[in-house]
Amino acid sequence: MLHIPKSSNYTTSSIRAKLKPRNSQASGLPQRIRIWEVDDDEHESQGKNILQLSHPLLRSLESINGSLKRFDQIHSQLILHGLFQHPLAAGRAVKNLAHSPSCIPHAVSFFSHLDSPDAFIANTVLRALLNFDLPEVALQFYHHRVLGKYVRPNHYTFPLLAKISALLESIQDGEKAHGSTVKLGLESHLFVQNSFIHMYFSFGKVESANKLFSDRFEEDLVTWNSMVDGYAKNRLVSLARKVFDEMPERDLVSWNAMIAGYMGIGEVDNAEELFVAMPVRDIVSWNSMVDGYAKMDKVNVAREVFDRMPNRNLVSWNTILAMYARVKNYYECLKLFDRMIDTKESKPNGATLVSVLTACANVCNLKKGKWIHSYIRENKNIELDVLLGTALLTMYAKCGIMNSAKEIFDEMPEKNVVTWNSMIIGYAMHGKVAEAFETFFQMEEKGSRPNDKTFICILSACTHAGMVFEGWWCFDLMRRIYKIEPQVEHYGCMVDLLGRAGLLKDSEDLIERIPSEPAPALWGALLSACKKHSDIGLGEMVAKQLLKLEPQDMGPYVLLSNIYAAEGRWEDVDEVRSMMKQNVLQKTTGFSSVDLNQLDLKPLMGGSSHHKKRIVFSMLSEIGVRMKSFLGT
């Protein structure tokens, strides 16, 4: 049940943390099909004979605007003048009280004190609970307070209930609400019709939505758009196009829904054709194209469309930044973020910063990462939720600042398995094996179930520290307790761990016990261990096995050549090199990646052909001079 006491001086500290506005820009590309939001002004035409609209108390109700202090003052006046129970006054009081999340419990309490509340007041509270992202509380309020007070729902109530059911992913509640419309004779109302069409599509109940459309009593543009959008989002794009072609009229929503539908199934040509044919485009049209190209990793085309946009919003920037982070073009992601800040077209939100922090982490741009951390602290509207907190601590961990990563980790009110994994791998990367294990144990104590990636992290820690016993323990724990079947990555960690410890025979036995065909990477790890421990016999056998699996891979040739060279077997070295020439294999020149004032420099090993070689050599020379000065040589 919904436990909200009836006292008007109820404090809200216990639930205030859960009350926050819904961010409509947070996810993807919003389709503005206005079937949920219906303003209900029925009270303006009611009660005028009893209470004039010009009454001073009515005007003063507008000044509440979410202020509890102001509400308490007016509340006492309503009681004093005998207007507390009047539907028009009560409705306005609740409507203006529900502007602030901290006042919602008081709005509910006010509702509970009314002898005969009506649907308008009930709808006002329901709408406020939805606006502040509390669909569970809204459903409880409806069942225990609205129906408990014998309030008769109206045609404004059921679109709200349809939305609540969709948000809660509860088809049962949705179907019950739809059944109630039939009992109350409201099933033919246009708002009700459209809302349940949309709801059924959100559950993938295409047949139910289609039946509602076929049995419709009346229709408007919103009805047609709901069908086009619903079919498109369920990947039934041919049916969406059929409805689109039959529409008596179309608006931007119609065109945008079809374009997004085509992009969603990869039919780029059809999407482009519609985009060109549109009589007028809005920012959603452009965003649909950018998003479609980005999801198909058509990076250059997505960027071209992005640059051509007449104007951009937060969704535009978040889409393009997320694309560059996903395709690992981190430098371009950071450059675009700087452009976003400079142009001030949009203000970054949490989704923006997750993409940029991912880029910072992967190029170890600690300076930019710290700037973003400061930005989060200064902007109180940006919540350090699981995604953003995990991205921030990962950035610090990859840059080697584990103290800061731990501070972020401890501050986070909520953690998921990715958060725990990020801390474990961060400790493992920097040789803090004890801390990695301690975090793993805390994870179990807190009831967060490890997944396959958790064990890759902890096995990596064992590998870095050469902890063979602990590695076997984790490998057994994963299979026996958590029922996680080892993948190539887990076997790779164990082969590497055993190989580094010189347990080459154990490593070979483990590979041969793998149920499926061992991946070449496992034999490669064993071959590297053979080189390290100068085991020529096993090394030759492993190399031959590898060459059977991947004859065009240069790696086994190089490793085998190095094994022979370490033992002075130069004739065997020449033979391996001759085999490489016969197979037309050439060793790829290595390079390192350096972030120098946001310049992506990749100097080649053993070469001086880089187009920015003068900058590189000048910087290296200066580093050498400073080191000599520091060492006093």
Coordinates of C-alpha atoms in Angstrom, one line a residue, residues 373 377 384-386 388-397 401-427 435-446 448:
H373 CA 34.6 15.9 -12.8
R377 CA 30.3 19.0 -9.1
L384 CA 26.2 11.0 -10.5
D385 CA 24.1 7.9 -11.4
V386 CA 25.5 4.4 -12.0
L388 CA 28.2 8.4 -15.0
G389 CA 29.8 7.3 -11.8
T390 CA 31.2 4.2 -13.4
A391 CA 32.5 6.1 -16.4
L392 CA 34.2 8.7 -14.0
L393 CA 35.9 6.1 -11.8
T394 CA 37.0 4.1 -14.8
M395 CA 38.7 7.2 -16.2
Y396 CA 40.6 7.7 -13.0
A397 CA 41.4 4.0 -12.7
I401 CA 44.7 7.6 -10.0
M402 CA 43.1 4.9 -7.9
N403 CA 42.5 7.0 -4.8
S404 CA 40.2 9.3 -6.8
A405 CA 38.5 6.2 -8.4
K406 CA 37.9 4.8 -4.9
E407 CA 36.4 8.1 -3.7
I408 CA 34.0 8.1 -6.6
F409 CA 33.2 4.5 -6.0
D410 CA 32.4 5.1 -2.3
E411 CA 30.3 8.2 -3.1
M412 CA 28.0 6.3 -5.5
P413 CA 24.7 5.5 -3.8
E414 CA 24.0 2.7 -6.3
K415 CA 26.4 0.3 -8.0
N416 CA 25.9 -2.3 -10.6
V417 CA 28.2 -5.2 -11.7
V418 CA 30.0 -3.0 -14.2
T419 CA 30.9 -0.6 -11.4
W420 CA 32.4 -3.4 -9.3
N421 CA 34.2 -4.8 -12.3
S422 CA 35.7 -1.4 -13.1
M423 CA 37.2 -1.1 -9.6
I424 CA 38.6 -4.7 -9.7
I425 CA 40.2 -4.3 -13.1
G426 CA 41.6 -0.9 -12.1
Y427 CA 43.3 -2.4 -9.1
E435 CA 42.7 -4.4 -3.1
A436 CA 41.3 -6.2 -6.1
F437 CA 40.4 -9.3 -4.1
E438 CA 39.1 -7.2 -1.2
T439 CA 36.7 -5.4 -3.7
F440 CA 35.6 -8.8 -5.0
F441 CA 34.8 -10.0 -1.5
Q442 CA 32.9 -6.8 -0.8
M443 CA 30.9 -7.3 -4.0
E444 CA 29.8 -10.7 -2.8
E445 CA 28.9 -9.4 0.7
K446 CA 26.8 -6.6 -0.8
S448 CA 26.0 -8.1 -6.2

